[in-house]
XYZ file of C-alpha atoms in Angstrom:
632
model
C -48.570 -37.983 -84.644
C -49.386 -40.553 -81.991
C -49.500 -39.190 -78.563
C -46.805 -41.610 -77.131
C -44.193 -40.672 -79.655
C -45.059 -36.986 -79.222
C -44.329 -37.589 -75.338
C -41.121 -39.536 -76.061
C -39.902 -36.516 -78.442
C -40.608 -33.988 -75.594
C -38.826 -36.164 -73.069
C -35.727 -36.364 -75.320
C -35.838 -32.396 -76.078
C -35.777 -31.962 -72.447
C -32.980 -34.426 -71.620
C -29.408 -33.499 -70.859
C -26.792 -34.341 -73.293
C -25.541 -37.967 -73.194
C -28.577 -38.906 -71.238
C -28.568 -42.542 -72.867
C -26.267 -45.463 -72.970
C -23.111 -43.647 -73.373
C -19.283 -44.506 -72.495
C -16.883 -42.027 -73.337
C -15.445 -40.429 -76.684
C -12.643 -42.962 -76.996
C -12.028 -46.141 -78.862
C -13.943 -49.289 -77.656
C -11.886 -51.869 -79.504
C -10.560 -54.529 -77.146
C -7.220 -54.687 -79.315
C -6.539 -50.955 -78.428
C -7.805 -51.330 -74.877
C -5.730 -54.246 -74.019
C -2.519 -52.681 -75.287
C -3.394 -49.660 -73.391
C -3.608 -51.721 -70.097
C -0.366 -53.447 -70.945
C 1.286 -50.025 -71.268
C -0.344 -48.943 -68.165
C 1.281 -51.875 -66.377
C 4.790 -51.054 -67.793
C 4.030 -47.338 -66.522
C 3.236 -48.583 -62.866
C 6.376 -50.660 -62.989
C 8.574 -47.903 -64.372
C 7.237 -44.510 -65.458
C 10.851 -43.428 -66.875
C 10.248 -39.996 -65.239
C 7.254 -39.335 -67.525
C 3.525 -38.784 -66.701
C 1.114 -41.152 -68.033
C -0.090 -39.369 -71.129
C 3.402 -38.911 -72.466
C 4.336 -42.366 -71.581
C 1.138 -43.975 -73.231
C 2.025 -41.857 -76.404
C 5.584 -43.085 -76.759
C 4.572 -46.577 -76.008
C 1.698 -46.566 -78.808
C 3.953 -44.861 -81.414
C 6.752 -47.609 -80.676
C 4.101 -50.293 -81.032
C 2.933 -48.872 -84.443
C 6.616 -48.965 -85.773
C 6.462 -52.726 -84.903
C 2.916 -53.307 -85.940
C 1.829 -50.736 -88.491
C -1.641 -52.239 -89.243
C -2.633 -52.151 -85.463
C -4.780 -49.106 -84.410
C -4.154 -48.111 -80.750
C -5.430 -44.845 -79.126
C -2.643 -42.566 -77.918
C -4.593 -41.014 -75.315
C -4.617 -42.403 -71.965
C -8.082 -41.449 -71.287
C -9.305 -44.467 -73.291
C -8.436 -46.223 -70.168
C -11.845 -45.229 -68.849
C -13.428 -47.484 -71.358
C -11.161 -50.355 -70.164
C -12.643 -49.876 -66.700
C -16.044 -50.070 -68.255
C -15.297 -53.481 -69.865
C -13.565 -54.827 -66.541
C -9.960 -54.735 -67.731
C -8.859 -52.455 -65.008
C -10.368 -51.372 -61.644
C -10.443 -47.795 -60.718
C -9.895 -47.068 -57.160
C -9.842 -43.258 -57.676
C -10.083 -40.816 -60.567
C -6.129 -41.439 -61.079
C -5.360 -44.086 -63.698
C -1.842 -44.495 -61.960
C -3.818 -46.214 -59.089
C -5.670 -48.622 -61.381
C -5.767 -52.300 -60.653
C -5.422 -54.734 -63.567
C -8.157 -57.372 -63.255
C -8.099 -61.156 -63.646
C -10.124 -60.478 -66.963
C -7.071 -58.643 -68.579
C -4.585 -61.535 -67.515
C -6.981 -64.191 -68.792
C -6.886 -62.322 -72.125
C -3.157 -61.911 -72.174
C -2.791 -65.689 -71.362
C -4.943 -66.685 -74.200
C -3.232 -64.564 -76.841
C 0.243 -64.233 -75.359
C -0.057 -60.431 -75.360
C -0.750 -60.438 -79.270
C -4.058 -58.734 -78.651
C -4.683 -58.332 -82.350
C -5.630 -62.043 -82.337
C -9.156 -61.402 -81.069
C -10.380 -64.681 -82.313
C -8.356 -66.328 -79.384
C -10.582 -64.446 -76.848
C -13.723 -63.415 -78.588
C -15.775 -65.332 -76.061
C -14.030 -63.084 -73.191
C -15.013 -59.858 -75.233
C -18.594 -61.140 -75.595
C -18.682 -62.013 -71.821
C -17.361 -58.590 -70.773
C -19.592 -56.460 -72.988
C -22.570 -58.508 -71.806
C -21.693 -57.828 -68.283
C -21.455 -53.975 -68.625
C -24.047 -52.201 -66.418
C -25.372 -48.629 -66.793
C -25.138 -46.759 -64.778
C -22.607 -48.150 -62.189
C -20.160 -46.467 -59.931
C -17.520 -46.811 -62.882
C -19.371 -43.931 -64.826
C -18.382 -40.429 -63.934
C -22.109 -39.453 -64.540
C -23.454 -42.339 -62.306
C -25.008 -39.658 -60.172
C -25.357 -37.180 -63.058
C -27.306 -37.413 -66.266
C -27.438 -41.281 -66.001
C -28.499 -41.355 -62.326
C -31.940 -43.071 -63.242
C -30.159 -45.675 -65.451
C -30.140 -49.116 -63.947
C -29.843 -51.902 -66.396
C -27.669 -54.324 -68.364
C -27.902 -52.553 -71.915
C -26.984 -55.617 -73.842
C -29.570 -57.643 -72.199
C -32.297 -55.191 -73.158
C -31.063 -54.864 -76.536
C -31.246 -58.699 -77.015
C -34.803 -58.917 -75.284
C -35.943 -55.905 -77.795
C -34.402 -57.800 -80.891
C -36.057 -61.098 -79.961
C -39.418 -59.828 -79.313
C -39.385 -57.811 -82.654
C -38.080 -61.010 -84.365
C -41.103 -62.912 -83.141
C -43.426 -60.181 -84.218
C -41.951 -59.129 -87.537
C -39.953 -62.131 -88.417
C -36.618 -60.280 -88.562
C -34.544 -59.886 -85.341
C -33.579 -56.335 -86.195
C -33.885 -52.685 -85.455
C -32.753 -49.628 -87.280
C -29.953 -47.497 -85.910
C -32.403 -44.680 -85.484
C -34.685 -46.915 -83.359
C -31.497 -48.148 -81.384
C -30.233 -44.376 -80.778
C -33.344 -42.723 -79.799
C -35.680 -45.390 -78.300
C -33.560 -48.315 -77.226
C -30.399 -46.516 -75.976
C -32.453 -44.024 -74.046
C -34.486 -46.779 -71.999
C -33.611 -46.539 -68.383
C -34.753 -49.827 -66.962
C -35.076 -53.447 -68.269
C -38.766 -53.721 -67.172
C -39.562 -50.726 -69.607
C -38.815 -53.190 -72.567
C -42.771 -53.143 -73.387
C -42.879 -49.358 -73.647
C -39.733 -49.351 -75.946
C -41.201 -52.120 -78.122
C -44.601 -50.114 -78.384
C -42.634 -46.853 -79.369
C -40.726 -48.928 -81.918
C -43.971 -50.244 -83.480
C -45.426 -46.666 -83.530
C -42.264 -45.159 -85.251
C -42.456 -47.908 -88.112
C -46.180 -46.865 -88.498
C -45.056 -43.195 -88.697
C -41.575 -43.325 -90.383
C -41.726 -39.567 -91.113
C -41.213 -38.936 -87.344
C -37.571 -40.107 -87.993
C -36.522 -36.737 -89.268
C -37.465 -35.159 -85.782
C -35.623 -37.760 -83.951
C -32.485 -36.875 -86.245
C -32.491 -33.565 -84.611
C -31.346 -34.951 -81.526
C -28.368 -36.743 -83.151
C -25.638 -34.966 -81.344
C -27.381 -35.263 -77.984
C -27.882 -39.029 -77.971
C -24.845 -40.363 -80.087
C -24.362 -43.379 -77.934
C -20.773 -44.630 -78.290
C -21.697 -48.047 -77.138
C -22.800 -48.991 -80.586
C -19.084 -49.391 -81.639
C -18.607 -51.680 -78.857
C -21.449 -53.757 -79.963
C -19.843 -54.466 -83.389
C -17.263 -56.746 -81.489
C -20.235 -59.217 -80.446
C -20.597 -62.190 -82.570
C -24.201 -62.379 -81.377
C -25.014 -59.235 -83.517
C -24.643 -58.035 -86.955
C -24.206 -54.251 -87.496
C -24.023 -51.941 -90.459
C -24.810 -48.209 -90.845
C -28.584 -48.623 -90.978
C -29.362 -51.842 -89.007
C -28.677 -53.953 -85.926
C -29.792 -57.469 -86.061
C -29.323 -61.047 -84.622
C -28.081 -63.486 -87.018
C -30.199 -66.389 -87.706
C -27.585 -68.837 -86.260
C -27.360 -66.796 -83.075
C -31.084 -66.481 -82.192
C -30.907 -69.683 -80.086
C -27.997 -68.603 -78.338
C -29.240 -65.244 -77.481
C -32.753 -66.694 -76.443
C -30.991 -68.993 -73.930
C -29.087 -65.992 -72.542
C -32.145 -63.769 -72.012
C -34.092 -66.744 -70.475
C -31.398 -67.292 -67.816
C -30.931 -63.565 -67.202
C -34.585 -62.828 -66.768
C -34.575 -65.322 -63.803
C -33.023 -62.471 -61.893
C -32.134 -59.464 -63.960
C -31.002 -57.497 -60.951
C -28.647 -60.117 -59.514
C -25.401 -58.181 -59.873
C -26.904 -54.830 -59.077
C -24.846 -54.615 -55.926
C -21.859 -52.833 -54.506
C -19.832 -55.953 -55.463
C -20.606 -55.160 -59.055
C -17.214 -53.706 -59.915
C -15.403 -56.619 -58.516
C -17.745 -59.078 -60.424
C -17.010 -56.949 -63.647
C -13.251 -57.643 -63.538
C -13.708 -61.276 -62.594
C -13.748 -64.088 -65.130
C -17.476 -64.803 -64.264
C -20.428 -64.476 -66.646
C -23.994 -63.093 -65.838
C -25.250 -66.387 -67.083
C -23.484 -68.445 -64.458
C -25.225 -67.976 -61.235
C -23.865 -71.044 -59.420
C -20.318 -69.823 -59.747
C -20.964 -66.398 -59.129
C -23.766 -65.990 -56.464
C -20.985 -65.719 -53.764
C -20.507 -62.239 -55.043
C -24.201 -61.258 -54.865
C -25.368 -59.309 -51.863
C -29.030 -59.428 -51.418
C -31.816 -61.324 -49.734
C -33.825 -62.744 -52.638
C -33.519 -66.326 -53.459
C -31.635 -67.011 -56.732
C -32.252 -70.181 -58.633
C -28.918 -71.419 -59.749
C -28.736 -71.800 -63.505
C -25.882 -71.654 -65.998
C -25.180 -71.948 -69.492
C -25.522 -75.466 -70.624
C -22.057 -75.703 -72.350
C -22.939 -79.273 -73.577
C -25.246 -77.514 -76.089
C -23.269 -74.415 -77.371
C -21.286 -74.276 -80.467
C -17.785 -75.760 -79.950
C -14.458 -76.140 -81.828
C -14.416 -79.552 -83.146
C -11.608 -82.135 -83.883
C -9.885 -82.692 -80.481
C -7.394 -85.654 -80.628
C -4.865 -87.593 -78.633
C -1.481 -87.545 -80.364
C 1.606 -89.389 -79.211
C 5.020 -87.876 -80.681
C 7.932 -90.359 -80.300
C 11.519 -90.589 -81.626
C 14.996 -90.338 -80.349
C 16.026 -87.745 -77.834
C 16.644 -84.234 -79.293
C 14.719 -85.271 -82.662
C 12.512 -82.196 -82.276
C 9.228 -83.288 -80.364
C 8.786 -80.191 -78.408
C 9.723 -78.186 -81.258
C 6.995 -79.915 -83.563
C 4.250 -79.193 -80.840
C 5.156 -75.558 -80.648
C 5.324 -75.061 -84.401
C 2.602 -77.553 -85.802
C 0.060 -77.797 -83.142
C -0.196 -75.137 -80.724
C -1.065 -71.713 -82.345
C 0.290 -68.574 -80.557
C -2.197 -67.787 -77.626
C -3.864 -71.143 -77.356
C -4.366 -72.136 -73.705
C -2.468 -75.198 -72.552
C -1.286 -76.996 -69.482
C 2.140 -78.725 -69.615
C 3.517 -81.381 -67.293
C 6.116 -84.036 -67.171
C 5.595 -87.623 -66.047
C 8.224 -89.343 -63.910
C 8.226 -92.417 -61.743
C 6.641 -90.767 -58.709
C 3.971 -88.988 -60.560
C 0.447 -90.256 -59.488
C -3.250 -90.145 -60.376
C -3.607 -87.559 -57.691
C -0.992 -85.252 -59.218
C -2.580 -85.484 -62.551
C -6.415 -85.366 -61.675
C -6.567 -83.787 -58.213
C -6.789 -84.646 -54.747
C -8.566 -83.750 -51.535
C -6.318 -81.742 -49.287
C -6.552 -79.985 -46.040
C -7.077 -76.098 -46.531
C -6.676 -73.623 -43.610
C -9.011 -70.722 -43.817
C -9.370 -67.620 -41.424
C -12.852 -66.296 -40.458
C -13.733 -62.628 -39.826
C -12.853 -63.187 -36.189
C -9.330 -64.374 -37.023
C -10.007 -67.881 -36.094
C -8.252 -70.611 -38.386
C -10.359 -73.509 -39.477
C -9.278 -76.544 -41.272
C -11.418 -77.894 -44.124
C -10.812 -80.430 -46.811
C -11.164 -79.290 -50.439
C -10.681 -80.961 -53.728
C -7.605 -79.314 -55.406
C -7.771 -79.785 -59.072
C -4.592 -81.063 -60.971
C -3.635 -79.994 -64.491
C -6.026 -82.451 -66.208
C -9.015 -81.243 -64.304
C -8.038 -77.521 -64.658
C -7.529 -77.558 -68.402
C -10.722 -79.610 -68.705
C -12.725 -76.910 -67.025
C -11.060 -74.138 -69.054
C -11.952 -75.867 -72.405
C -15.442 -76.798 -71.379
C -16.334 -73.205 -70.299
C -14.488 -71.676 -73.276
C -16.053 -73.874 -76.086
C -14.648 -71.846 -79.189
C -11.060 -72.110 -78.368
C -8.662 -74.863 -79.077
C -6.918 -76.056 -75.714
C -4.048 -78.495 -75.171
C -2.710 -80.752 -72.553
C 0.865 -81.502 -73.201
C 2.592 -84.583 -71.420
C 6.198 -84.650 -71.808
C 8.087 -88.013 -71.063
C 4.682 -89.832 -71.015
C 6.393 -93.150 -70.536
C 8.565 -92.182 -67.690
C 5.692 -92.416 -65.540
C 3.251 -95.282 -65.147
C 0.744 -93.722 -67.587
C -2.337 -96.252 -67.466
C -2.012 -95.931 -63.509
C -1.768 -92.032 -63.768
C -4.760 -91.816 -66.091
C -6.696 -94.298 -64.095
C -10.464 -94.072 -65.013
C -9.439 -91.000 -67.448
C -8.197 -93.879 -69.622
C -11.980 -94.454 -70.829
C -12.168 -90.912 -72.093
C -9.361 -91.244 -74.527
C -11.662 -92.889 -77.101
C -12.769 -90.049 -79.368
C -15.766 -89.605 -81.478
C -14.788 -89.766 -85.022
C -17.911 -89.195 -87.026
C -21.592 -88.260 -86.568
C -24.171 -91.088 -86.561
C -27.124 -89.525 -88.110
C -29.283 -92.330 -86.864
C -28.028 -92.485 -83.141
C -26.343 -89.226 -82.490
C -25.467 -88.222 -78.964
C -25.309 -84.487 -79.912
C -21.601 -83.951 -79.150
C -19.227 -82.902 -81.784
C -16.535 -84.903 -83.481
C -13.539 -85.089 -81.160
C -15.454 -85.420 -77.851
C -14.882 -88.489 -75.737
C -17.034 -91.348 -77.192
C -17.736 -92.598 -73.636
C -18.310 -90.891 -70.465
C -17.292 -91.522 -66.882
C -18.330 -90.553 -63.241
C -16.241 -88.755 -60.883
C -17.928 -86.491 -58.306
C -14.849 -84.479 -57.648
C -13.946 -83.768 -61.212
C -17.902 -83.038 -61.991
C -18.113 -80.676 -59.148
C -15.165 -78.701 -60.084
C -15.631 -78.725 -63.854
C -19.561 -78.473 -64.254
C -20.791 -77.531 -60.813
C -22.740 -80.631 -60.485
C -21.368 -83.752 -58.928
C -23.635 -85.925 -61.059
C -22.659 -84.577 -64.384
C -21.058 -87.113 -66.597
C -17.427 -86.441 -67.721
C -16.274 -86.308 -71.112
C -13.157 -84.519 -72.824
C -14.628 -81.931 -74.977
C -13.929 -81.684 -78.638
C -11.766 -78.483 -78.199
C -9.262 -80.190 -75.790
C -6.438 -82.198 -77.547
C -3.848 -84.125 -75.633
C -0.243 -84.218 -76.919
C 2.339 -86.658 -75.358
C 5.818 -87.033 -76.243
C 8.014 -90.052 -75.758
C 11.884 -90.840 -76.217
C 12.145 -94.231 -77.886
C 15.377 -94.828 -75.974
C 13.163 -94.733 -72.747
C 10.420 -96.995 -73.971
C 11.166 -99.762 -71.485
C 10.980 -97.510 -68.493
C 7.296 -97.757 -68.164
C 6.098 -99.738 -71.433
C 2.807 -98.448 -73.011
C 0.666 -101.563 -73.520
C -1.339 -101.989 -76.679
C -4.760 -100.938 -75.250
C -3.290 -97.595 -74.074
C -1.157 -96.901 -77.423
C -4.300 -97.619 -79.673
C -6.102 -94.607 -78.146
C -3.446 -92.338 -79.610
C -2.481 -91.232 -82.996
C 1.144 -92.202 -83.014
C 3.574 -89.912 -85.066
C 7.150 -90.666 -85.487
C 9.342 -87.577 -85.393
C 12.102 -88.374 -87.901
C 15.567 -87.727 -86.863
C 16.543 -85.544 -89.802
C 17.477 -81.973 -90.292
C 14.805 -79.741 -91.437
C 14.964 -76.339 -93.292
C 14.371 -74.466 -90.189
C 17.565 -76.155 -88.544
C 19.899 -74.775 -91.236
C 21.794 -72.707 -88.818
C 22.282 -75.427 -86.419
C 23.266 -77.820 -88.953
C 25.802 -75.776 -90.671
C 27.538 -74.551 -87.430
C 30.997 -76.173 -86.777
C 31.915 -77.799 -83.627
C 34.041 -75.349 -81.479
C 37.339 -74.746 -83.544
C 37.017 -77.789 -85.786
C 36.061 -77.825 -89.551
C 33.201 -80.370 -88.936
C 29.638 -79.136 -88.780
C 27.111 -80.424 -86.333
C 25.188 -82.091 -89.241
C 28.251 -83.962 -90.566
C 29.237 -85.182 -87.131
C 25.648 -86.220 -86.213
C 24.973 -88.000 -89.408
C 28.160 -89.795 -89.543
C 28.084 -90.962 -86.009
C 24.412 -92.039 -86.413
C 25.313 -94.124 -89.454
C 28.012 -95.823 -87.414
C 25.548 -96.534 -84.637
C 23.100 -98.130 -87.079
C 26.003 -100.244 -88.788
C 27.934 -101.365 -85.681
C 24.733 -102.016 -83.616
C 22.637 -104.051 -86.004
C 23.023 -107.017 -83.770
C 21.524 -105.129 -80.781
C 17.975 -104.226 -80.316
C 16.693 -100.600 -80.502
C 20.009 -99.432 -82.169
C 17.934 -96.497 -83.719
C 17.145 -95.263 -80.241
C 20.958 -94.752 -79.578
C 21.200 -92.317 -82.305
C 21.959 -88.501 -81.551
C 19.121 -86.390 -82.000
C 19.332 -83.375 -84.561
C 18.484 -81.102 -81.536
C 20.469 -83.069 -78.914
C 22.604 -79.921 -78.456
C 22.150 -76.192 -79.085
C 24.152 -73.923 -80.979
C 25.672 -72.311 -77.757
C 27.096 -75.776 -77.080
C 28.870 -75.727 -80.423
C 29.837 -72.054 -80.341
C 29.911 -70.867 -76.780
C 30.344 -67.040 -76.329
C 33.238 -67.519 -74.038
C 36.368 -69.740 -74.792
C 37.230 -70.644 -71.221
C 37.626 -74.375 -70.328
C 34.156 -74.533 -68.648
C 32.436 -73.544 -71.882
C 34.758 -75.761 -74.117
C 33.429 -78.604 -72.063
C 29.716 -78.056 -72.960
C 29.830 -80.301 -76.285
C 32.233 -82.955 -74.955
C 30.207 -83.351 -71.726
C 27.011 -83.735 -73.509
C 27.824 -85.389 -76.741
C 31.105 -87.424 -76.350
C 30.170 -88.549 -72.718
C 26.687 -89.873 -74.224
C 28.433 -91.902 -76.882
C 31.064 -93.282 -74.225
C 28.323 -93.978 -71.579
C 25.520 -94.985 -73.424
C 25.462 -95.319 -77.224
C 28.588 -97.442 -77.262
C 28.848 -98.596 -73.739
C 29.221 -102.223 -74.594
C 31.402 -101.764 -77.845
C 33.504 -98.666 -77.271
C 36.343 -100.170 -79.390
C 34.096 -99.843 -82.504
C 34.434 -95.931 -82.417
C 36.980 -94.751 -79.812
C 40.777 -95.122 -79.744
C 40.859 -96.936 -76.648
C 44.404 -97.995 -76.950
C 45.409 -94.400 -76.226
C 42.265 -93.113 -74.315
C 40.989 -96.026 -72.188
C 38.727 -93.729 -69.972
C 36.151 -91.230 -70.174
C 38.362 -88.703 -68.372
C 41.262 -89.135 -70.869
C 38.658 -88.706 -73.795
C 37.127 -85.514 -72.559
C 40.605 -84.024 -71.519
C 42.086 -84.691 -75.093
C 38.871 -83.206 -76.756
C 39.269 -79.980 -74.547
C 42.975 -79.694 -74.973
C 43.523 -80.459 -78.662
C 43.415 -77.771 -81.447
C 40.899 -77.741 -84.347
C 40.383 -80.995 -85.935
C 42.881 -82.869 -83.693
C 40.089 -83.060 -81.205
C 38.725 -86.116 -83.213
C 41.984 -88.168 -82.459
C 39.726 -89.602 -79.665
C 38.027 -91.614 -82.401
C 39.508 -94.481 -84.669
C 41.284 -93.130 -87.691
C 38.539 -94.360 -90.046
C 35.940 -92.696 -87.949
C 37.866 -89.416 -88.066
C 38.277 -89.694 -91.645
C 34.618 -90.177 -92.178
C 34.023 -86.999 -90.167
C 36.493 -84.921 -92.288
C 35.241 -85.871 -95.560
C 33.906 -83.192 -97.793
C 30.760 -81.809 -96.282
C 28.836 -82.327 -99.513
C 29.010 -86.053 -99.057
C 26.780 -86.354 -96.108
C 24.042 -88.818 -96.553
C 21.375 -86.413 -95.855
C 21.381 -82.816 -96.413
C 18.945 -80.198 -94.719
C 15.562 -80.600 -96.398
């Protein structure tokens, strides 16, 4: 046997149990860990007279009744792993005192608390596992069996796999090589020794049987966590870097090796729970406490794999046609990050993009100083989130886009709305389909988003913009042709859909007339009577103009009876039929809105519709099956 291999065997035989890359004997699945942290939050808010162990067990069992296919550990001790991955910060050995970190809330926002949807935050899982440091103050054996361990284990594993790939043509190691040689390496700079031992073991494969006698002592639990990394492929016999991930891993190792100990400081725990990456020094160096110079480098997010297909879509239709409903059910998947805002006449470019404002800060001596900083608006905020989270689709939702001066609010951002629609193989710029076709310069935005004021700005392919516009408001701030042509226009038809059946078939208060019957009858009259007027279609009642609670209020006092007439009847009087009320209302008996509303409230059953002309009332009371459009 080679002398170096023999020395390694002697070293392992004398080593203490778990003197390796070891976490705890608990589940390392982020699904399980995130649900556990959520239950910890609930416990901290109200323990219901239980200890944490009992509380956690009951919470997990309740979850399994609702979601039987989800596996979550019932033991609260798994929270120790949550601390290893930066989901909580342990200020003592008591879990009750743990602080939930920004990383957990970032995950929660991404998936809306549906932690089983790991595809929505896979990049965060990868970031947090890659940030794990052995052995840090989080580790109960930091000053015990792992006292001499000081390294980022994933980075060493990446390095070993890359070097083996360059030598052997396959970026892989066996599980034995990982368990006994790689996972017992104490420092990153020892990678050459580890590589040599792997080569020697491959030359003498019979030695594997000797290493196997140490199985219980060096059963590293970290390998279960590694299976969640998209950069690795792991089965029972092998760990490898897939061919399509070699370039990504190579870039990460290159950046890391510029300063492999950059976060080996007392600030590590705060950094672990933050939303920062070990590959983005320019954003994170403020957390580093050492004297060496660090060259600021970051992942070039312009070159990474990115979700494709970003679009600009403008949904338009009558008020209440279901534009917001369409966004929620057809565009945004549960957990997709988004910013939502509403344009209005006083909304400005500064509100949308950002502005320089005075900021008061207090120094260590208690002195207050005023400085001026760029405060990002919703556009710039979601732009940065999308740019730095390339595999997740993001949305910017702008409601009532034409109630503000949209071209003025967008300013030079207007230029970014042209999207790349295909790849030009002869003259490709390298950006995926859905990216802004053209770029602009803006030092404030570039500094905030890219950390470089000279970086050209584009909307990335994983950021879509969705606007809504009520056609009845289209003359508030008309959208010119140049602006509209940069959007995919979609008319939201004013018809009842399958999902609307309950709303459509609900009767109005104590009458026999359903909302669908009323809505379609009145809309047909609007179209018939207002044909000589422009935009008569825009005066129609939207199918979602009201809610079921307006039709059937839980209480029957006058205040609740007023909900329907004050919304619908008032709209017909003041807007839809403002200039020809005699076409629908019985103005000979009810010549003011006050009288119309009072009659509707006081009348019983179908007598409420006596406010209308007799022919209108007859149309409303016709057999429900005669409606022009049924729920489809």
